[in-house]
Amino acid sequence: MEKKQSTKSLAKLIILILGLGIIAFGGIIACIINLQLNRELSRYFQEQLSQQATVVNEEVNYSLETAFQTAKWIQNSFLREYDEKGFDINFINTLSDDAHKYFNAEHIVFFNERGVSVSNPKYGTVPNILLLQKALSGQEISILDKTGARIFGTVFLPLKDEDSNILGVIEVRSSISNDALLETISEYSNVDMTVFHESIAFLSTIDLMQGQEISEQQILEDCRTGKSSFRTETFFGTKYFSYYFPLFDSNGTFLATIMLNKEMNFLTALIYAIFKPLLITILVFTIAALVSFTYVIHRNMIVPLRNIKKAISDLSSGDADLTARLNSKSNDEFGELSLEVNKFIEMLQQILIELKKSQDSLNSLGSELQINAQESAGATSQILANIASVKRQTENQNSAVKNTSTVLEDSSVVVSNLSALIDEQTAGITQSSAAIEQMLGNINNVTKSVNFMSDSYETLRKTVDEGQLKLSTVNSKVQEISSQSEMLLKANTIIAQIASETNLLAMNAAIEASHAGDAGKGFSVVADEIRKLAENSSFQSKNISAELKKISNSIESVVNLSSDSQKAFTDIVDQISSTDRIIREITNAMDEQQLASKQIFEALSHIKNQSVDVSEKSKIMNDGIKAVSQDMSSVIQISSTIQASMDEMNAGMEQIGSATQNVSTLAAETKSNITEMNSQIGKFKI
């Protein structure tokens, strides 16, 4: 069954392409707006941060001006009281405390006309000598300077009397780079501020920023040369717009790098606020466009195409209504296509009407032709069957004659070969009889040798049994000797113990004899001899013990060897018994072989006599087969002639039958085609 091919909808494809195109167009518009908005917002915030940098400089200058005004206040206050108090330390400390308390001045130092400090050291003691000398010469100095990482507003004002004589100098220093400045900038500008000392963040309003290092050294190089830079950075998971700019003193000396930061979170919210309605608008527009396109395509394309498809499907289904027509009133491409389909249906309708008329006349002619062809084919088939039957009988007869002749020839050859084989068999039987007679003699000799070997193995087995019995007796004796040697060792141990005790008694006797003096001298000699006898006995006991141990070891080796010998004799007895059993089996087998050889010899003699009779009868049979073979040659020639004639007749009738059969087949096919044509034309409604 042919697999149905899946179909694709062109209208759906067009709608899909249009939808994707609208979505892609909206996405491109959104991306362009996003990029342009980011670019413009970045430029805007760069300008804003640049303006804030100006505010920072103004705030720094304001702080410097505040320091100057503080110094002016101190100067005026000092000069009003100078005539009365002069450089009184309490007066100076009071002015310094008030300036520190009310104006946040960190350093307030008074110098006399010689440039010597007359203030409390807690407010500073080490001035800038160069600036101090300028102030002593009558100059008012207001500058920014840097000490370590801190930036100060430093003011030197000369103290003059009414005659403009220099009475001394007042120095006021206020910290510029402090948390108050950063908080002020952050509060009024809504930005974060960081002051760097070299590349390390010294002060910052960003949490955890203090102590961080600038990663790009190019930023520092740009700031040292007076250039500012703008970039986007991320600090501790938060994105910022960063603006780096330098801070210089009034002489153009680089003091520090300052970074202003603006968080980008509000920018994301701003972009989201802009893009949300834009995306909703694009989505609504896309849905409306898709619905509109779908409706137009369905109404103007899909419906007409479905009608055309249905009409063509009806035509191809084999059960079509050729009277039906498509609606072709529209003036578009589908209307023209429907008009052409209607023309095709009308043309097909006219063709089928003409075919219907021709089919009626062909139907009657086909029926007559089929009847005549079937009758001719039946007669021809009957004649051909009769000829085939005669031919089969002739072929069977010819085959039987040939087979008989072949069998006779083969029988003659077989009989001749049989006679030769019988002669060869007779000679072979004679040779076999002689060989069997010789084999019988050899079997008798082998039987005698095996019987002799069996007797010898029986004698050997008895001898081994006696040796095993004697070896057992020896093993028992050796075991007794081993036990006696152990008893001797025990007795020698007792003797050694007695000798030791005797030696001890002799020593005690000698001691008692020495106590007895002259009366015990004779007993002392006897005790000394007993001691020597005990020592000699102990020495001899040790030697006897060593020898007995050697004898015991030797006896133990003999016991082990005796055990091994007894095991070996046991294995020999087992092997002899096994060998004797095998010899007995050989003897029985040789007896059976001798009996069988005698029976074979008698059978060969009988076969030899029968072979002579068969040879004589095979010669008589061979002569009869040759006579019959000559008669069969004549029969074969006659059968060949008959078969050739029947082949010629059969070939002619087969050609006639084939032609008749072809005519009958063509007639049947014609009839079938006419019927099929009638059936197919009948499916159409015309």
XYZ file of C-alpha atoms in Angstrom:
686
model
C 0.000 0.000 0.000
C 1.438 3.350 -1.034
C 2.191 5.626 1.927
C 0.114 8.786 1.925
C 2.328 11.827 1.534
C 1.838 14.565 4.112
C 0.586 17.873 2.738
C 1.672 21.379 3.683
C -0.566 24.442 3.854
C 0.725 27.321 1.734
C -1.668 29.728 3.430
C -0.347 28.778 6.880
C 3.202 29.220 5.596
C 2.351 32.714 4.262
C 0.675 33.651 7.563
C 3.678 32.317 9.493
C 6.113 34.281 7.326
C 4.049 37.457 7.688
C 3.787 36.996 11.452
C 7.516 36.370 11.809
C 8.202 39.359 9.591
C 6.002 41.632 11.716
C 7.589 40.287 14.926
C 11.094 40.701 13.468
C 10.224 44.231 12.324
C 8.930 45.089 15.791
C 12.025 43.535 17.387
C 14.336 45.526 15.114
C 12.439 48.726 15.920
C 12.694 47.921 19.650
C 16.446 47.180 19.379
C 17.085 50.406 17.455
C 15.101 52.417 19.994
C 16.907 50.638 22.851
C 20.360 51.308 21.384
C 19.537 54.911 20.556
C 17.958 55.455 23.967
C 20.977 53.953 25.748
C 23.314 56.074 23.652
C 21.402 59.275 24.279
C 20.902 58.534 27.974
C 24.612 57.745 28.337
C 25.459 61.042 26.643
C 22.930 62.816 28.843
C 24.334 61.379 32.056
C 27.864 62.047 30.906
C 26.911 65.699 30.572
C 25.166 65.584 33.937
C 28.182 64.023 35.658
C 30.441 66.532 33.927
C 28.277 69.320 35.326
C 28.395 67.650 38.733
C 32.196 67.660 38.463
C 31.933 71.451 38.075
C 29.774 71.494 41.203
C 32.467 69.506 43.028
C 35.102 72.043 42.006
C 32.796 74.845 43.112
C 32.183 73.108 46.437
C 35.935 72.679 46.909
C 36.454 76.355 46.132
C 33.628 77.179 48.524
C 35.349 75.166 51.240
C 38.566 77.057 50.508
C 36.641 80.348 50.694
C 35.157 79.240 54.015
C 38.660 78.602 55.316
C 39.657 82.063 54.121
C 36.666 83.680 55.846
C 37.489 81.765 59.021
C 41.041 83.092 58.861
C 39.644 86.632 58.313
C 37.404 86.307 61.358
C 40.323 85.128 63.482
C 42.498 87.951 62.051
C 39.947 90.639 62.893
C 39.239 89.197 66.326
C 42.960 89.083 67.141
C 43.667 92.635 65.933
C 40.758 94.049 67.995
C 42.235 92.644 71.209
C 45.944 92.838 70.317
C 46.639 96.180 71.969
C 45.251 94.853 75.213
C 46.303 91.195 75.177
C 49.011 90.849 72.529
C 50.119 87.225 72.001
C 48.674 86.067 75.282
C 48.425 82.293 75.138
C 45.016 82.137 76.762
C 43.657 84.695 74.331
C 45.108 82.774 71.355
C 43.734 79.444 72.658
C 40.279 81.006 73.071
C 40.290 82.234 69.476
C 41.513 78.828 68.243
C 38.861 76.931 70.210
C 36.091 79.157 68.867
C 37.301 78.816 65.259
C 37.538 75.058 65.652
C 34.130 74.864 67.282
C 32.155 77.169 65.013
C 34.016 76.914 61.678
C 35.449 73.341 61.832
C 38.956 74.660 61.311
C 41.417 71.854 62.073
C 44.689 73.806 62.142
C 44.865 77.305 63.687
C 48.440 78.470 64.281
C 49.666 81.936 65.312
C 53.211 83.017 64.469
C 54.981 86.131 65.786
C 56.905 88.517 63.579
C 59.885 86.163 63.608
C 57.807 83.223 62.333
C 57.801 81.379 65.660
C 54.619 79.550 66.667
C 52.911 80.942 69.761
C 49.852 78.616 69.663
C 48.825 75.446 71.438
C 50.569 72.517 69.653
C 47.290 70.600 69.457
C 46.235 72.820 66.530
C 49.411 72.267 64.532
C 53.026 73.345 64.714
C 54.723 72.517 61.394
C 53.911 75.168 58.744
C 54.815 75.476 55.094
C 57.968 77.575 55.503
C 57.790 79.025 52.008
C 54.176 80.145 52.462
C 54.971 81.435 55.963
C 57.762 83.620 54.596
C 55.448 85.024 51.928
C 52.816 85.821 54.569
C 55.482 87.526 56.763
C 56.274 89.689 53.759
C 52.646 90.885 53.764
C 50.979 88.535 51.208
C 47.593 86.921 51.767
C 47.746 83.271 50.643
C 44.741 80.974 50.013
C 45.562 77.622 48.321
C 44.704 73.927 48.224
C 47.431 71.568 49.360
C 47.727 67.894 50.192
C 49.180 66.166 53.192
C 49.350 62.440 52.828
C 45.994 61.375 51.411
C 44.084 64.390 52.749
C 43.394 67.649 50.877
C 43.265 70.889 52.845
C 42.270 74.484 52.202
C 45.251 76.401 53.589
C 45.141 80.167 54.340
C 48.055 82.357 55.529
C 47.081 85.912 56.548
C 49.505 88.526 57.878
C 48.600 90.277 61.167
C 49.122 94.046 60.722
C 48.625 96.957 63.002
C 47.128 100.285 61.946
C 50.466 101.372 60.533
C 50.640 98.155 58.413
C 53.481 96.808 60.489
C 53.708 93.004 60.478
C 52.860 91.745 63.935
C 52.756 88.077 62.949
C 50.913 85.545 60.782
C 47.779 83.443 61.253
C 47.567 79.990 59.509
C 44.174 78.286 59.087
C 43.802 74.843 57.494
C 40.405 73.198 56.882
C 39.993 69.670 55.527
C 38.462 69.607 52.067
C 38.461 65.820 51.437
C 36.187 64.783 54.251
C 32.918 62.954 54.679
C 31.009 66.241 54.944
C 32.024 67.243 51.422
C 31.071 63.799 49.998
C 27.723 63.805 51.798
C 26.975 67.314 50.561
C 27.746 66.402 46.957
C 25.784 63.135 47.221
C 22.777 64.826 48.848
C 22.422 67.779 46.478
C 23.596 66.086 43.242
C 22.136 62.605 43.839
C 25.413 60.976 42.815
C 28.070 58.937 44.631
C 31.529 60.411 45.052
C 34.907 58.750 45.633
C 38.266 60.448 46.286
C 41.405 58.449 45.327
C 44.853 58.820 46.811
C 47.128 57.658 44.038
C 45.139 54.548 42.860
C 43.477 53.654 46.211
C 40.011 54.888 47.193
C 40.501 57.130 50.254
C 36.923 58.354 50.790
C 33.697 57.097 49.176
C 29.952 57.179 49.598
C 29.729 53.683 48.027
C 29.709 50.916 50.602
C 32.850 48.733 50.617
C 34.502 51.023 48.039
C 37.018 52.509 50.454
C 40.397 50.805 50.067
C 39.656 49.508 46.529
C 42.193 50.111 43.781
C 41.639 51.507 40.293
C 42.141 48.563 37.935
C 42.940 50.646 34.841
C 46.092 52.727 35.233
C 45.160 54.662 32.095
C 42.480 56.443 34.128
C 45.151 57.807 36.492
C 47.401 58.807 33.606
C 44.537 60.692 31.962
C 43.664 62.491 35.199
C 47.275 63.509 35.828
C 47.344 65.100 32.377
C 44.050 66.895 33.027
C 41.780 64.540 31.041
C 38.461 63.211 32.286
C 36.927 59.863 31.292
C 33.414 58.395 31.227
C 32.620 54.674 31.370
C 30.157 52.064 32.570
C 31.330 49.945 35.520
C 29.999 47.432 38.029
C 30.879 47.710 41.715
C 29.740 45.009 44.124
C 26.944 43.820 41.826
C 25.593 47.306 40.976
C 26.061 48.988 37.607
C 27.160 52.652 37.527
C 27.931 55.461 35.123
C 31.419 56.529 36.261
C 33.021 59.901 35.569
C 36.699 60.347 36.500
C 38.209 63.860 36.647
C 41.299 65.425 38.285
C 41.534 67.958 41.122
C 44.316 70.594 40.858
C 45.465 73.324 43.187
C 45.687 76.985 42.135
C 49.176 76.410 40.711
C 47.971 73.544 38.478
C 49.509 70.817 40.643
C 47.650 67.485 40.540
C 46.127 66.657 43.912
C 43.762 63.691 43.514
C 41.476 61.716 41.216
C 37.762 62.083 41.906
C 35.102 59.645 40.672
C 31.413 60.512 40.412
C 28.982 57.586 40.048
C 25.343 57.375 39.018
C 23.482 54.092 39.517
C 21.983 52.549 36.383
C 19.058 50.899 38.158
C 16.873 53.902 37.498
C 17.975 53.753 33.844
C 16.702 50.165 33.618
C 13.441 51.265 35.189
C 13.262 54.186 32.760
C 13.902 51.956 29.757
C 11.342 49.463 31.060
C 8.806 52.271 31.473
C 9.448 53.339 27.876
C 9.590 49.881 26.367
C 6.628 48.355 28.174
C 3.988 50.372 26.281
C 6.084 50.063 23.111
C 6.185 46.266 23.350
C 2.473 46.141 24.174
C 1.781 48.304 21.125
C 3.938 46.075 18.912
C 2.218 42.960 20.302
C -1.279 44.376 19.745
C -0.335 45.526 16.264
C 1.144 42.104 15.461
C -1.970 40.256 16.668
C -4.278 42.633 14.757
C -2.167 42.331 11.600
C -2.079 38.512 11.869
C -5.860 38.344 12.384
C -6.440 40.670 9.418
C -4.030 38.801 7.159
C -5.503 35.474 8.235
C -9.048 36.621 7.478
C -8.088 38.040 4.040
C -6.040 34.991 3.072
C -8.760 32.606 4.267
C -11.525 34.456 2.430
C -9.689 35.211 -0.829
C -7.251 32.268 -1.067
C -8.060 29.304 1.138
C -11.827 29.094 0.333
C -11.356 29.283 -3.495
C -8.439 26.835 -3.300
C -10.508 24.401 -1.263
C -13.335 24.560 -3.833
C -10.882 23.944 -6.693
C -9.248 21.133 -4.725
C -12.652 19.523 -4.072
C -13.557 19.677 -7.772
C -10.237 18.125 -8.830
C -10.543 15.493 -6.090
C -13.998 14.569 -7.438
C -12.512 14.182 -10.925
C -9.696 11.945 -9.641
C -11.903 9.875 -7.320
C -13.531 7.925 -10.171
C -17.030 8.927 -9.070
C -17.136 12.446 -10.490
C -20.105 14.608 -11.319
C -19.197 16.210 -14.679
C -22.336 18.362 -14.534
C -21.038 20.380 -11.528
C -19.284 23.768 -12.101
C -17.131 26.074 -9.948
C -18.065 29.662 -9.084
C -15.960 31.829 -11.441
C -17.581 35.233 -10.850
C -14.550 36.783 -9.094
C -12.151 38.659 -11.343
C -8.930 37.641 -9.556
C -6.454 34.795 -10.278
C -8.618 32.251 -8.459
C -11.662 33.253 -10.594
C -9.612 32.703 -13.767
C -8.375 29.350 -12.386
C -11.987 28.276 -11.610
C -13.028 29.252 -15.175
C -10.252 27.114 -16.677
C -11.219 24.155 -14.461
C -14.829 24.479 -15.664
C -13.606 24.397 -19.293
C -11.617 21.244 -18.547
C -14.679 19.572 -16.982
C -16.820 20.439 -20.021
C -14.173 19.031 -22.394
C -13.916 15.852 -20.306
C -17.699 15.524 -20.330
C -17.833 15.653 -24.177
C -15.020 13.083 -24.491
C -16.801 10.652 -22.176
C -20.084 11.050 -24.110
C -18.295 10.064 -27.370
C -16.517 7.163 -25.625
C -19.859 5.920 -24.313
C -21.243 5.662 -27.878
C -18.134 3.824 -29.191
C -18.119 1.491 -26.210
C -21.636 0.193 -26.956
C -20.650 -0.985 -30.467
C -17.347 -2.516 -29.275
C -19.139 -4.458 -26.599
C -21.181 -6.565 -29.101
C -18.156 -7.184 -31.378
C -16.022 -8.283 -28.429
C -18.625 -10.816 -27.316
C -18.784 -12.503 -30.759
C -14.980 -12.562 -31.091
C -14.549 -14.154 -27.674
C -17.076 -16.931 -28.461
C -15.386 -17.859 -31.775
C -11.883 -17.743 -30.271
C -12.931 -19.979 -27.383
C -14.416 -22.620 -29.744
C -11.253 -22.662 -31.938
C -9.000 -22.893 -28.906
C -11.019 -25.813 -27.499
C -10.757 -27.870 -30.708
C -7.064 -27.169 -31.085
C -6.406 -28.090 -27.468
C -8.160 -31.473 -27.939
C -6.067 -32.344 -31.062
C -2.885 -31.259 -29.321
C -3.732 -33.405 -26.292
C -4.207 -36.532 -28.487
C -0.847 -35.967 -30.240
C 0.817 -35.375 -26.889
C -0.613 -38.655 -25.565
C 0.741 -40.656 -28.580
C 4.078 -38.878 -28.238
C 4.309 -39.743 -24.523
C 3.632 -43.447 -25.283
C 6.325 -43.458 -27.987
C 8.798 -41.689 -25.695
C 8.085 -44.176 -22.913
C 8.638 -47.131 -25.287
C 11.870 -45.623 -26.664
C 13.070 -44.864 -23.168
C 12.290 -48.391 -21.986
C 14.175 -49.902 -24.963
C 17.175 -47.677 -24.342
C 17.151 -48.455 -20.639
C 16.944 -52.208 -21.378
C 19.842 -51.978 -23.813
C 21.861 -49.958 -21.350
C 21.123 -52.393 -18.546
C 22.171 -55.327 -20.719
C 25.434 -53.609 -21.672
C 26.088 -52.695 -18.053
C 25.229 -56.248 -16.968
C 27.689 -57.664 -19.522
C 30.420 -55.386 -18.216
C 29.505 -56.179 -14.613
C 29.509 -59.918 -15.252
C 32.927 -59.658 -16.933
C 34.242 -57.614 -14.009
C 32.607 -60.045 -11.594
C 34.456 -62.969 -13.108
C 37.757 -61.109 -12.747
C 36.904 -60.115 -9.182
C 36.009 -63.690 -8.294
C 39.412 -64.826 -9.566
C 41.124 -62.132 -7.538
C 38.958 -63.043 -4.519
C 39.995 -66.684 -4.779
C 43.670 -65.702 -4.820
C 43.135 -63.350 -1.881
C 41.340 -66.035 0.099
C 44.256 -68.390 -0.481
C 46.717 -65.748 0.785
C 44.457 -64.949 3.751
C 44.290 -68.636 4.708
C 48.081 -68.798 4.760
C 48.318 -65.583 6.811
C 45.727 -66.829 9.293
C 47.620 -70.127 9.708
C 50.785 -68.142 10.465
C 48.825 -65.873 12.867
C 47.509 -68.954 14.717
C 51.092 -70.095 15.252
C 52.099 -66.671 16.562
C 49.099 -66.574 18.888
C 50.132 -69.945 20.377
C 53.669 -68.622 21.006
C 52.368 -65.403 22.589
C 50.000 -67.417 24.794
C 52.881 -69.573 26.054
C 54.995 -66.447 26.801
C 52.129 -64.796 28.657
C 51.541 -67.945 30.742
C 55.245 -68.044 31.623
C 55.184 -64.346 32.570
C 52.131 -64.945 34.761
C 53.931 -67.717 36.652
C 56.995 -65.467 37.113
C 54.856 -62.596 38.451
C 53.163 -65.000 40.887
C 56.590 -66.080 42.259
C 57.669 -62.393 42.470
C 54.505 -61.487 44.328
C 55.113 -64.212 46.936
C 58.737 -63.065 47.375
C 57.620 -59.443 47.854
C 55.016 -60.538 50.412
C 57.740 -62.335 52.384
C 60.007 -59.235 52.167
C 57.182 -56.987 53.342
C 56.549 -59.348 56.310
C 60.249 -59.343 57.279
C 60.384 -55.533 56.886
C 57.447 -55.240 59.281
C 59.338 -57.421 61.787
C 62.448 -55.220 61.444
C 60.329 -52.104 61.909
C 58.906 -53.572 65.145
C 62.411 -54.365 66.455
C 63.620 -50.858 65.615
C 60.650 -49.412 67.501
C 61.628 -51.553 70.548
C 65.241 -50.332 70.320
C 63.978 -46.741 70.146
C 61.927 -47.297 73.317
C 64.920 -48.893 75.113
C 67.180 -45.961 74.115
C 64.705 -43.597 75.696
C 64.838 -45.715 78.895
C 68.662 -45.526 78.850
C 68.457 -41.742 78.547
C 66.184 -41.621 81.588
C 68.545 -43.943 83.551
C 71.572 -41.820 82.595
C 69.706 -38.749 83.818
C 69.162 -40.456 87.180
C 72.888 -41.413 87.350
C 73.863 -37.777 86.605
C 71.557 -36.613 89.388
C 73.048 -39.177 91.834
C 76.588 -38.049 90.867
C 75.622 -34.426 91.503
C 74.201 -35.253 94.937
C 77.240 -37.425 95.740
C 79.546 -34.535 94.831
C 77.539 -32.281 97.138
C 77.805 -34.848 99.987
C 81.576 -35.186 99.431
C 81.957 -31.408 99.685
C 79.957 -31.360 102.909
C 82.084 -34.257 104.284
C 85.305 -32.406 103.442
C 83.995 -29.322 105.238
C 83.108 -31.369 108.341
C 86.537 -33.136 108.204
C 88.300 -29.770 108.165
C 86.306 -28.735 111.225
C 87.416 -31.981 112.958
C 91.066 -31.096 112.532
C 93.643 -33.911 112.756
C 90.968 -36.383 113.678
C 89.184 -35.821 110.454
C 92.114 -35.958 108.045
C 91.503 -39.597 107.125
C 87.833 -38.889 106.521
C 88.822 -35.869 104.431
C 90.907 -38.074 102.115
C 87.962 -40.431 101.683
C 85.619 -37.512 101.014
C 88.023 -36.129 98.416
C 88.113 -39.471 96.605
C 84.328 -39.700 96.710
C 84.132 -36.178 95.236
C 86.499 -37.128 92.415
C 84.498 -40.306 91.774
C 81.265 -38.213 91.625
C 82.829 -35.700 89.213
C 84.097 -38.544 87.000
C 80.627 -40.136 87.073
C 79.034 -36.828 86.120
C 81.478 -36.392 83.230
C 80.915 -39.924 82.011
C 77.137 -39.458 82.349
C 77.317 -36.406 80.105
C 79.298 -38.351 77.487
C 76.893 -41.297 77.695
C 73.931 -38.872 77.357
C 75.462 -37.319 74.213
C 76.102 -40.737 72.681
C 72.625 -41.957 73.601
C 71.114 -38.874 71.917
C 73.093 -39.620 68.761
C 71.956 -43.269 68.917
C 68.370 -42.095 69.472
C 68.591 -39.788 66.433
C 70.018 -42.636 64.326
C 67.284 -44.986 65.515
C 64.681 -42.350 64.660
C 66.156 -42.031 61.115
C 66.087 -45.832 60.808
C 62.441 -45.841 61.938
C 61.564 -43.232 59.323
C 63.462 -45.087 56.598
C 61.819 -48.339 57.655
C 58.400 -46.703 57.367
C 59.265 -45.351 53.917
C 60.533 -48.807 52.847
C 57.353 -50.439 54.068
C 55.262 -47.913 52.063
C 57.431 -48.589 48.972
C 56.947 -52.379 49.413
C 53.199 -51.766 49.693
C 53.251 -49.810 46.406
C 55.314 -52.607 44.761
C 52.783 -55.215 45.907
C 49.948 -53.097 44.478
C 51.762 -52.682 41.132
C 52.561 -56.413 40.955
C 48.912 -57.270 41.663
C 47.791 -54.845 38.938
C 50.325 -56.268 36.461
C 49.265 -59.836 37.267
C 45.631 -58.895 36.620
C 46.545 -57.331 33.249
C 48.530 -60.466 32.237
C 45.527 -62.646 33.077
C 43.305 -60.406 30.899
C 45.847 -60.691 28.042
C 45.808 -64.499 28.419
C 42.018 -64.632 28.154
C 42.066 -62.267 25.120
C 44.679 -64.431 23.336
C 42.551 -67.550 23.930
C 39.536 -65.815 22.387
C 41.667 -64.536 19.456
C 42.931 -68.051 18.746
C 39.371 -69.453 18.676
C 38.156 -66.611 16.349
C 41.109 -67.123 13.971
C 40.253 -70.813 13.604
C 36.636 -69.921 12.742
C 37.813 -67.372 10.122
C 40.108 -69.956 8.551
C 37.230 -72.427 8.205
C 34.924 -69.668 6.688
C 37.583 -68.700 4.110
C 37.854 -72.283 2.950
C 34.084 -72.414 2.393
C 34.097 -69.046 0.511
C 36.884 -70.269 -1.747
C 34.786 -73.262 -2.872
C 31.721 -71.053 -3.568
C 33.798 -68.567 -5.626
C 34.747 -71.289 -8.083
C 31.031 -72.129 -8.705
C 30.097 -68.413 -9.159
C 32.879 -67.905 -11.719
C 31.596 -70.716 -13.962
C 27.938 -69.484 -13.836
C 28.927 -65.847 -14.616
C 30.532 -66.910 -17.912
C 27.269 -68.584 -19.030
C 25.244 -65.451 -18.115
C 27.623 -63.178 -20.057
C 27.067 -65.150 -23.294
C 23.226 -64.809 -22.955
C 23.420 -61.042 -22.330
C 25.433 -60.475 -25.523
C 22.754 -62.247 -27.661
C 19.884 -60.180 -26.151
C 21.870 -56.958 -26.644
C 22.105 -57.528 -30.410
C 18.269 -57.909 -30.663
C 17.689 -54.690 -28.673
C 19.772 -52.621 -31.137
C 17.232 -53.288 -33.916
C 14.323 -52.266 -31.613
C 16.082 -48.990 -30.750
C 16.381 -47.954 -34.414
C 12.620 -48.512 -35.031
C 11.649 -46.506 -31.891
C 13.882 -43.594 -32.970
C 12.155 -43.334 -36.340
C 8.655 -43.285 -34.741
C 9.700 -40.669 -32.201
C 11.093 -38.309 -34.875
C 7.762 -38.387 -36.782
C 5.753 -37.677 -33.632
C 8.017 -34.718 -32.800
C 7.322 -33.088 -36.158
C 3.528 -33.535 -35.731
C 3.617 -32.218 -32.183
C 5.594 -29.119 -33.209
C 3.088 -28.215 -35.910
C 0.098 -28.637 -33.621
C 1.771 -26.617 -30.868
C 2.177 -23.688 -33.264
C -1.499 -23.947 -34.281
C -2.578 -24.253 -30.629
C -0.403 -21.269 -29.603
C -1.887 -19.059 -32.316
C -5.438 -20.136 -31.389
C -4.737 -19.536 -27.723
C -3.387 -16.052 -28.479
C -6.537 -15.221 -30.410
C -8.671 -16.456 -27.512
C -6.582 -14.466 -24.998
C -6.819 -11.315 -27.092
C -10.546 -11.762 -27.399
C -10.891 -12.172 -23.613
C -8.714 -9.135 -22.965
C -10.713 -7.120 -25.471
C -13.918 -8.149 -23.773
C -12.440 -7.310 -20.357
C -11.183 -3.918 -21.559
C -14.577 -3.101 -23.055
C -16.234 -4.055 -19.752
C -13.726 -1.980 -17.759
C -14.201 0.976 -20.094
C -17.930 0.698 -19.649
C -17.444 0.589 -15.854
C -15.129 3.632 -15.791
C -17.333 5.691 -18.111
C -20.333 4.768 -15.993
C -18.700 6.394 -12.932
C -18.997 9.829 -14.519
C -22.289 11.656 -14.405
C -22.653 13.097 -17.927
